[in-house]
């Protein structure tokens, strides 16, 4: 199963506790660890894609963007041992060429050091936007002189090596996709929970998965 999560609500969580938004992001990062560990121990889940930074998130105040970049760098450095311990392969979708050289290097190192693991593949969506991804894919088709087919588009998206999403969850009560995996969720089952990301737990995820299993997926058939 490929599970994808729009991790939303860090800012509102912090505000509710009279804290700075950055505190919400810090706690949110701990939840990433918790949920990834849970998924690595659930043999049904093979791919976990997490929306961490969108192509639109550059619109936020510079201080918040800088904080998120720093948090990501520190996180990857600190958590490498957790990826190794849990045998989680780290992958990225999105255009990371806009990130600092240092952060790009950190991302490459993490990918390289975890590339042979297969208990779970965790895919972070970083400077990711579905429209940007589709535009880049179509450009690749033009450059390679390839026919425009569903297969060729899929194979040239950032998700080329991953299956379509089966289950999409968004936290924080917003009911929208915010430019996340538009092509890949064509037949995904979707769940929207009011829980803010820093409050999301393994138990709630387990309940959503149980509910997902009861749904009948028809893919256009009968
Ligand atoms: C999601 O939480 C994390 C990122 C987008 C990086 P938000 O920061 O969007 O939190 P809210 O939506 O303002 O509560
Ligand atoms: C989507 O959340 C992006 C991430 C979770 C990284 P946003 O908070 O940026 O989305 P909008 O602005 O509510 O649509
Ligand atoms: Mg938000």
PDB file of C-alpha atoms and ligand atoms in Angstrom:
ATOM      1  CA  UNK A   1       0.000   0.000   0.000  1.00  0.00           C
ATOM      2  CA  UNK A   2       1.103   3.540  -0.765  1.00  0.00           C
ATOM      3  CA  UNK A   3       0.003   5.953   1.958  1.00  0.00           C
ATOM      4  CA  UNK A   4       0.299   9.702   1.387  1.00  0.00           C
ATOM      5  CA  UNK A   5      -0.214  12.362   4.045  1.00  0.00           C
ATOM      6  CA  UNK A   6      -0.721  16.119   3.837  1.00  0.00           C
ATOM      7  CA  UNK A   7       0.725  17.040   7.226  1.00  0.00           C
ATOM      8  CA  UNK A   8      -1.188  20.220   7.991  1.00  0.00           C
ATOM      9  CA  UNK A   9      -1.972  22.250  11.108  1.00  0.00           C
ATOM     10  CA  UNK A  10       1.402  22.889  12.757  1.00  0.00           C
ATOM     11  CA  UNK A  11       0.798  26.642  12.861  1.00  0.00           C
ATOM     12  CA  UNK A  12      -2.696  26.387  14.328  1.00  0.00           C
ATOM     13  CA  UNK A  13      -1.469  23.886  16.910  1.00  0.00           C
ATOM     14  CA  UNK A  14       1.211  26.336  18.045  1.00  0.00           C
ATOM     15  CA  UNK A  15      -1.204  29.261  18.077  1.00  0.00           C
ATOM     16  CA  UNK A  16      -3.637  27.345  20.272  1.00  0.00           C
ATOM     17  CA  UNK A  17      -0.862  26.980  22.854  1.00  0.00           C
ATOM     18  CA  UNK A  18       0.321  30.571  22.555  1.00  0.00           C
ATOM     19  CA  UNK A  19       3.541  29.404  20.985  1.00  0.00           C
ATOM     20  CA  UNK A  20       5.488  30.520  17.971  1.00  0.00           C
ATOM     21  CA  UNK A  21       4.595  28.702  14.718  1.00  0.00           C
ATOM     22  CA  UNK A  22       8.100  27.240  14.670  1.00  0.00           C
ATOM     23  CA  UNK A  23       7.275  25.264  17.818  1.00  0.00           C
ATOM     24  CA  UNK A  24       4.490  23.575  15.872  1.00  0.00           C
ATOM     25  CA  UNK A  25       6.937  22.575  13.149  1.00  0.00           C
ATOM     26  CA  UNK A  26       9.328  21.118  15.739  1.00  0.00           C
ATOM     27  CA  UNK A  27       6.631  18.954  17.286  1.00  0.00           C
ATOM     28  CA  UNK A  28       5.392  18.102  13.783  1.00  0.00           C
ATOM     29  CA  UNK A  29       8.840  16.731  12.936  1.00  0.00           C
ATOM     30  CA  UNK A  30       8.666  14.399  15.947  1.00  0.00           C
ATOM     31  CA  UNK A  31       5.318  13.135  14.666  1.00  0.00           C
ATOM     32  CA  UNK A  32       6.974  12.388  11.297  1.00  0.00           C
ATOM     33  CA  UNK A  33       9.383  10.133  13.158  1.00  0.00           C
ATOM     34  CA  UNK A  34       6.614   8.407  15.111  1.00  0.00           C
ATOM     35  CA  UNK A  35       4.399   7.794  12.081  1.00  0.00           C
ATOM     36  CA  UNK A  36       7.302   6.664   9.880  1.00  0.00           C
ATOM     37  CA  UNK A  37       8.394   4.182  12.541  1.00  0.00           C
ATOM     38  CA  UNK A  38       4.829   2.895  12.801  1.00  0.00           C
ATOM     39  CA  UNK A  39       4.645   2.452   9.014  1.00  0.00           C
ATOM     40  CA  UNK A  40       8.014   0.674   8.907  1.00  0.00           C
ATOM     41  CA  UNK A  41       6.561  -1.848  11.364  1.00  0.00           C
ATOM     42  CA  UNK A  42       3.364  -2.349   9.361  1.00  0.00           C
ATOM     43  CA  UNK A  43       4.154  -4.813   6.547  1.00  0.00           C
ATOM     44  CA  UNK A  44       1.088  -3.661   4.568  1.00  0.00           C
ATOM     45  CA  UNK A  45       2.577  -0.210   4.034  1.00  0.00           C
ATOM     46  CA  UNK A  46       5.461  -0.136   1.580  1.00  0.00           C
ATOM     47  CA  UNK A  47       5.445   3.581   0.581  1.00  0.00           C
ATOM     48  CA  UNK A  48       4.804   6.632   2.745  1.00  0.00           C
ATOM     49  CA  UNK A  49       4.782  10.011   0.997  1.00  0.00           C
ATOM     50  CA  UNK A  50       4.745  13.074   3.239  1.00  0.00           C
ATOM     51  CA  UNK A  51       4.007  16.610   2.031  1.00  0.00           C
ATOM     52  CA  UNK A  52       6.635  18.650   3.857  1.00  0.00           C
ATOM     53  CA  UNK A  53       7.112  21.806   1.736  1.00  0.00           C
ATOM     54  CA  UNK A  54       5.068  22.934  -1.256  1.00  0.00           C
ATOM     55  CA  UNK A  55       6.018  25.114  -4.214  1.00  0.00           C
ATOM     56  CA  UNK A  56       3.612  27.664  -2.698  1.00  0.00           C
ATOM     57  CA  UNK A  57       5.176  27.621   0.777  1.00  0.00           C
ATOM     58  CA  UNK A  58       7.904  30.055  -0.379  1.00  0.00           C
ATOM     59  CA  UNK A  59       5.204  32.715   0.065  1.00  0.00           C
ATOM     60  CA  UNK A  60       5.571  32.411   3.849  1.00  0.00           C
ATOM     61  CA  UNK A  61       7.659  34.902   5.851  1.00  0.00           C
ATOM     62  CA  UNK A  62      11.378  34.415   5.232  1.00  0.00           C
ATOM     63  CA  UNK A  63      11.947  33.643   8.880  1.00  0.00           C
ATOM     64  CA  UNK A  64       9.552  30.680   8.745  1.00  0.00           C
ATOM     65  CA  UNK A  65      10.961  29.394   5.439  1.00  0.00           C
ATOM     66  CA  UNK A  66      14.516  29.641   6.794  1.00  0.00           C
ATOM     67  CA  UNK A  67      13.458  27.818   9.939  1.00  0.00           C
ATOM     68  CA  UNK A  68      11.882  24.979   7.933  1.00  0.00           C
ATOM     69  CA  UNK A  69      15.045  24.581   5.815  1.00  0.00           C
ATOM     70  CA  UNK A  70      17.239  24.467   8.905  1.00  0.00           C
ATOM     71  CA  UNK A  71      14.871  22.048  10.616  1.00  0.00           C
ATOM     72  CA  UNK A  72      15.008  19.723   7.614  1.00  0.00           C
ATOM     73  CA  UNK A  73      18.796  19.778   7.488  1.00  0.00           C
ATOM     74  CA  UNK A  74      19.168  19.096  11.216  1.00  0.00           C
ATOM     75  CA  UNK A  75      16.454  16.476  11.051  1.00  0.00           C
ATOM     76  CA  UNK A  76      18.115  14.469   8.288  1.00  0.00           C
ATOM     77  CA  UNK A  77      21.439  14.652  10.059  1.00  0.00           C
ATOM     78  CA  UNK A  78      20.014  13.554  13.398  1.00  0.00           C
ATOM     79  CA  UNK A  79      17.584  10.952  12.067  1.00  0.00           C
ATOM     80  CA  UNK A  80      19.897   9.112   9.688  1.00  0.00           C
ATOM     81  CA  UNK A  81      20.430   6.532  12.420  1.00  0.00           C
ATOM     82  CA  UNK A  82      16.665   6.031  12.772  1.00  0.00           C
ATOM     83  CA  UNK A  83      16.316   5.429   9.020  1.00  0.00           C
ATOM     84  CA  UNK A  84      19.091   2.858   9.264  1.00  0.00           C
ATOM     85  CA  UNK A  85      17.715   1.224  12.415  1.00  0.00           C
ATOM     86  CA  UNK A  86      14.220   0.889  10.921  1.00  0.00           C
ATOM     87  CA  UNK A  87      15.570  -0.047   7.473  1.00  0.00           C
ATOM     88  CA  UNK A  88      13.710   2.798   5.806  1.00  0.00           C
ATOM     89  CA  UNK A  89      14.742   3.978   2.350  1.00  0.00           C
ATOM     90  CA  UNK A  90      14.633   7.769   2.001  1.00  0.00           C
ATOM     91  CA  UNK A  91      13.458   9.332  -1.261  1.00  0.00           C
ATOM     92  CA  UNK A  92      12.398  12.797  -2.395  1.00  0.00           C
ATOM     93  CA  UNK A  93       9.933  14.236  -4.904  1.00  0.00           C
ATOM     94  CA  UNK A  94       9.902  17.901  -5.905  1.00  0.00           C
ATOM     95  CA  UNK A  95      12.453  20.306  -7.285  1.00  0.00           C
ATOM     96  CA  UNK A  96      15.211  20.519  -4.701  1.00  0.00           C
ATOM     97  CA  UNK A  97      17.494  22.542  -7.008  1.00  0.00           C
ATOM     98  CA  UNK A  98      16.009  25.625  -5.295  1.00  0.00           C
ATOM     99  CA  UNK A  99      17.445  24.519  -1.936  1.00  0.00           C
ATOM    100  CA  UNK A 100      20.869  25.497  -0.617  1.00  0.00           C
ATOM    101  CA  UNK A 101      23.799  23.373  -1.798  1.00  0.00           C
ATOM    102  CA  UNK A 102      24.324  22.220   1.783  1.00  0.00           C
ATOM    103  CA  UNK A 103      20.771  20.946   2.111  1.00  0.00           C
ATOM    104  CA  UNK A 104      20.897  19.306  -1.331  1.00  0.00           C
ATOM    105  CA  UNK A 105      24.046  17.511  -0.240  1.00  0.00           C
ATOM    106  CA  UNK A 106      22.391  16.350   2.991  1.00  0.00           C
ATOM    107  CA  UNK A 107      19.446  14.988   0.984  1.00  0.00           C
ATOM    108  CA  UNK A 108      21.781  13.138  -1.398  1.00  0.00           C
ATOM    109  CA  UNK A 109      23.750  11.608   1.475  1.00  0.00           C
ATOM    110  CA  UNK A 110      20.561  10.400   3.198  1.00  0.00           C
ATOM    111  CA  UNK A 111      19.303   8.859  -0.045  1.00  0.00           C
ATOM    112  CA  UNK A 112      22.636   7.209  -0.720  1.00  0.00           C
ATOM    113  CA  UNK A 113      23.027   5.734   2.766  1.00  0.00           C
ATOM    114  CA  UNK A 114      19.499   4.277   2.822  1.00  0.00           C
ATOM    115  CA  UNK A 115      19.120   3.202  -0.791  1.00  0.00           C
ATOM    116  CA  UNK A 116      19.289  -0.555  -0.156  1.00  0.00           C
ATOM    117  CA  UNK A 117      16.546  -0.693   2.498  1.00  0.00           C
ATOM    118  CA  UNK A 118      13.105  -1.962   1.579  1.00  0.00           C
ATOM    119  CA  UNK A 119      11.014  -2.334   4.710  1.00  0.00           C
ATOM    120  CA  UNK A 120       9.465   1.025   3.891  1.00  0.00           C
ATOM    121  CA  UNK A 121      10.207   3.777   1.387  1.00  0.00           C
ATOM    122  CA  UNK A 122       9.591   7.198   2.916  1.00  0.00           C
ATOM    123  CA  UNK A 123       9.217   9.861   0.237  1.00  0.00           C
ATOM    124  CA  UNK A 124       9.413  13.485   1.349  1.00  0.00           C
ATOM    125  CA  UNK A 125       7.702  15.997  -0.944  1.00  0.00           C
ATOM    126  CA  UNK A 126      10.077  18.972  -0.869  1.00  0.00           C
ATOM    127  CA  UNK A 127       9.477  22.094  -2.919  1.00  0.00           C
ATOM    128  CA  UNK A 128       6.848  19.874  -4.438  1.00  0.00           C
ATOM    129  CA  UNK A 129       3.868  21.021  -6.484  1.00  0.00           C
ATOM    130  CA  UNK A 130       1.880  18.731  -8.723  1.00  0.00           C
ATOM    131  CA  UNK A 131       1.577  21.275 -11.526  1.00  0.00           C
ATOM    132  CA  UNK A 132       5.304  21.960 -11.465  1.00  0.00           C
ATOM    133  CA  UNK A 133       5.953  18.205 -11.560  1.00  0.00           C
ATOM    134  CA  UNK A 134       3.587  17.687 -14.513  1.00  0.00           C
ATOM    135  CA  UNK A 135       5.152  20.581 -16.434  1.00  0.00           C
ATOM    136  CA  UNK A 136       8.631  19.150 -15.858  1.00  0.00           C
ATOM    137  CA  UNK A 137       7.405  15.710 -16.976  1.00  0.00           C
ATOM    138  CA  UNK A 138       5.856  17.048 -20.185  1.00  0.00           C
ATOM    139  CA  UNK A 139       9.066  18.967 -20.933  1.00  0.00           C
ATOM    140  CA  UNK A 140      10.992  15.705 -20.550  1.00  0.00           C
ATOM    141  CA  UNK A 141       8.652  14.023 -23.042  1.00  0.00           C
ATOM    142  CA  UNK A 142       9.305  16.831 -25.542  1.00  0.00           C
ATOM    143  CA  UNK A 143      13.078  16.658 -25.010  1.00  0.00           C
ATOM    144  CA  UNK A 144      13.100  12.882 -25.455  1.00  0.00           C
ATOM    145  CA  UNK A 145      10.671  13.084 -28.364  1.00  0.00           C
ATOM    146  CA  UNK A 146       8.313  10.662 -26.619  1.00  0.00           C
ATOM    147  CA  UNK A 147       4.652  10.181 -27.429  1.00  0.00           C
ATOM    148  CA  UNK A 148       2.193  11.710 -24.957  1.00  0.00           C
ATOM    149  CA  UNK A 149       0.690   8.620 -23.316  1.00  0.00           C
ATOM    150  CA  UNK A 150      -0.463   7.892 -19.794  1.00  0.00           C
ATOM    151  CA  UNK A 151       2.466   5.533 -19.318  1.00  0.00           C
ATOM    152  CA  UNK A 152       5.054   8.020 -20.590  1.00  0.00           C
ATOM    153  CA  UNK A 153       3.701  10.790 -18.385  1.00  0.00           C
ATOM    154  CA  UNK A 154       3.722   8.494 -15.309  1.00  0.00           C
ATOM    155  CA  UNK A 155       7.261   7.389 -16.077  1.00  0.00           C
ATOM    156  CA  UNK A 156       8.521  10.957 -16.251  1.00  0.00           C
ATOM    157  CA  UNK A 157       6.932  12.260 -13.075  1.00  0.00           C
ATOM    158  CA  UNK A 158       9.044  12.478  -9.904  1.00  0.00           C
ATOM    159  CA  UNK A 159       7.075   9.438  -8.709  1.00  0.00           C
ATOM    160  CA  UNK A 160       8.175   7.323 -11.708  1.00  0.00           C
ATOM    161  CA  UNK A 161       9.529   4.572  -9.455  1.00  0.00           C
ATOM    162  CA  UNK A 162       6.597   4.477  -7.035  1.00  0.00           C
ATOM    163  CA  UNK A 163       3.072   3.065  -7.401  1.00  0.00           C
ATOM    164  CA  UNK A 164      -0.052   5.261  -7.390  1.00  0.00           C
ATOM    165  CA  UNK A 165      -1.367   6.421  -4.016  1.00  0.00           C
ATOM    166  CA  UNK A 166      -3.883   4.064  -2.381  1.00  0.00           C
ATOM    167  CA  UNK A 167      -4.780   6.112   0.666  1.00  0.00           C
ATOM    168  CA  UNK A 168      -4.491   9.869   1.148  1.00  0.00           C
ATOM    169  CA  UNK A 169      -4.902  11.515   4.545  1.00  0.00           C
ATOM    170  CA  UNK A 170      -4.996  15.235   5.278  1.00  0.00           C
ATOM    171  CA  UNK A 171      -4.916  16.513   8.844  1.00  0.00           C
ATOM    172  CA  UNK A 172      -6.147  19.855  10.239  1.00  0.00           C
ATOM    173  CA  UNK A 173      -9.661  19.844   8.813  1.00  0.00           C
ATOM    174  CA  UNK A 174      -8.893  21.451   5.455  1.00  0.00           C
ATOM    175  CA  UNK A 175     -10.584  19.558   2.634  1.00  0.00           C
ATOM    176  CA  UNK A 176      -8.348  20.290  -0.347  1.00  0.00           C
ATOM    177  CA  UNK A 177      -5.312  18.860  -2.099  1.00  0.00           C
ATOM    178  CA  UNK A 178      -3.176  22.035  -2.192  1.00  0.00           C
ATOM    179  CA  UNK A 179      -1.336  20.923  -5.351  1.00  0.00           C
ATOM    180  CA  UNK A 180      -0.317  17.513  -3.946  1.00  0.00           C
ATOM    181  CA  UNK A 181      -0.012  14.436  -6.217  1.00  0.00           C
ATOM    182  CA  UNK A 182      -2.932  15.407  -8.472  1.00  0.00           C
ATOM    183  CA  UNK A 183      -2.092  12.745 -11.066  1.00  0.00           C
ATOM    184  CA  UNK A 184      -1.216  10.004  -8.573  1.00  0.00           C
ATOM    185  CA  UNK A 185      -4.380  10.219  -6.420  1.00  0.00           C
ATOM    186  CA  UNK A 186      -6.712   9.600  -9.390  1.00  0.00           C
ATOM    187  CA  UNK A 187      -8.127   6.518  -7.628  1.00  0.00           C
ATOM    188  CA  UNK A 188      -6.926   6.999  -4.071  1.00  0.00           C
ATOM    189  CA  UNK A 189      -9.257   6.708  -1.111  1.00  0.00           C
ATOM    190  CA  UNK A 190      -9.233   9.974   0.856  1.00  0.00           C
ATOM    191  CA  UNK A 191      -9.614  10.769   4.539  1.00  0.00           C
ATOM    192  CA  UNK A 192      -9.777  14.227   6.056  1.00  0.00           C
ATOM    193  CA  UNK A 193      -9.377  14.468   9.812  1.00  0.00           C
ATOM    194  CA  UNK A 194      -9.742  17.594  11.985  1.00  0.00           C
ATOM    195  CA  UNK A 195      -6.758  16.479  14.100  1.00  0.00           C
ATOM    196  CA  UNK A 196      -3.850  18.910  13.799  1.00  0.00           C
ATOM    197  CA  UNK A 197      -0.627  17.240  12.608  1.00  0.00           C
ATOM    198  CA  UNK A 198       1.255  17.622  15.939  1.00  0.00           C
ATOM    199  CA  UNK A 199      -1.619  15.745  17.632  1.00  0.00           C
ATOM    200  CA  UNK A 200      -1.812  12.924  15.058  1.00  0.00           C
ATOM    201  CA  UNK A 201      -1.142   9.477  16.526  1.00  0.00           C
ATOM    202  CA  UNK A 202      -0.411   5.916  15.428  1.00  0.00           C
ATOM    203  CA  UNK A 203      -3.780   4.946  16.885  1.00  0.00           C
ATOM    204  CA  UNK A 204      -5.690   7.361  14.640  1.00  0.00           C
ATOM    205  CA  UNK A 205      -3.719   6.161  11.637  1.00  0.00           C
ATOM    206  CA  UNK A 206      -4.576   2.576  12.526  1.00  0.00           C
ATOM    207  CA  UNK A 207      -8.287   3.470  12.698  1.00  0.00           C
ATOM    208  CA  UNK A 208      -8.150   5.193   9.306  1.00  0.00           C
ATOM    209  CA  UNK A 209      -6.434   2.147   7.781  1.00  0.00           C
ATOM    210  CA  UNK A 210      -9.110  -0.164   9.229  1.00  0.00           C
ATOM    211  CA  UNK A 211     -11.808   2.054   7.711  1.00  0.00           C
ATOM    212  CA  UNK A 212      -9.915   2.180   4.379  1.00  0.00           C
ATOM    213  CA  UNK A 213      -9.899  -1.620   4.212  1.00  0.00           C
ATOM    214  CA  UNK A 214     -13.695  -1.695   4.433  1.00  0.00           C
ATOM    215  CA  UNK A 215     -14.095   0.553   1.432  1.00  0.00           C
ATOM    216  CA  UNK A 216     -14.877  -0.996  -1.920  1.00  0.00           C
ATOM    217  CA  UNK A 217     -12.505   0.250  -4.603  1.00  0.00           C
ATOM    218  CA  UNK A 218     -14.051  -0.156  -8.035  1.00  0.00           C
ATOM    219  CA  UNK A 219     -11.649   1.710 -10.348  1.00  0.00           C
ATOM    220  CA  UNK A 220     -14.511   2.441 -12.727  1.00  0.00           C
ATOM    221  CA  UNK A 221     -15.654  -1.167 -12.920  1.00  0.00           C
ATOM    222  CA  UNK A 222     -18.706  -2.654 -11.239  1.00  0.00           C
TER     223      UNK A 222
HETATM  224  C1  LIG B   1       1.913  22.264   7.783  1.00  0.00           C
HETATM  225  O1  LIG B   1       1.449  23.092   8.808  1.00  0.00           O
HETATM  226  C2  LIG B   1       3.410  22.296   7.642  1.00  0.00           C
HETATM  227  C3  LIG B   1       3.895  23.009   6.442  1.00  0.00           C
HETATM  228  C4  LIG B   1       3.181  23.498   5.474  1.00  0.00           C
HETATM  229  C5  LIG B   1       5.347  23.150   6.354  1.00  0.00           C
HETATM  230  P1  LIG B   1       1.140  24.617   8.545  1.00  0.00           P
HETATM  231  O2  LIG B   1       2.367  25.419   8.787  1.00  0.00           O
HETATM  232  O3  LIG B   1       0.505  24.811   7.202  1.00  0.00           O
HETATM  233  O4  LIG B   1       0.077  24.892   9.704  1.00  0.00           O
HETATM  234  P2  LIG B   1      -1.242  25.743   9.601  1.00  0.00           P
HETATM  235  O5  LIG B   1      -2.020  25.254   8.414  1.00  0.00           O
HETATM  236  O6  LIG B   1      -0.832  27.177   9.438  1.00  0.00           O
HETATM  237  O7  LIG B   1      -1.954  25.480  10.886  1.00  0.00           O
HETATM  238  C1  LIG B   2      -0.018  22.054   2.264  1.00  0.00           C
HETATM  239  O1  LIG B   2      -0.341  22.795   3.380  1.00  0.00           O
HETATM  240  C2  LIG B   2       1.476  21.909   2.170  1.00  0.00           C
HETATM  241  C3  LIG B   2       2.077  21.069   3.196  1.00  0.00           C
HETATM  242  C4  LIG B   2       1.458  20.386   4.114  1.00  0.00           C
HETATM  243  C5  LIG B   2       3.518  20.984   3.114  1.00  0.00           C
HETATM  244  P1  LIG B   2      -0.570  24.381   3.315  1.00  0.00           P
HETATM  245  O2  LIG B   2      -0.908  24.797   4.681  1.00  0.00           O
HETATM  246  O3  LIG B   2       0.582  25.024   2.665  1.00  0.00           O
HETATM  247  O4  LIG B   2      -1.823  24.481   2.324  1.00  0.00           O
HETATM  248  P2  LIG B   2      -2.972  25.571   2.214  1.00  0.00           P
HETATM  249  O5  LIG B   2      -2.296  26.897   2.066  1.00  0.00           O
HETATM  250  O6  LIG B   2      -3.766  25.479   3.467  1.00  0.00           O
HETATM  251  O7  LIG B   2      -3.770  25.158   1.027  1.00  0.00           O
HETATM  252 MG1  LIG B   3      -1.404  24.785   6.555  1.00  0.00          MG
END
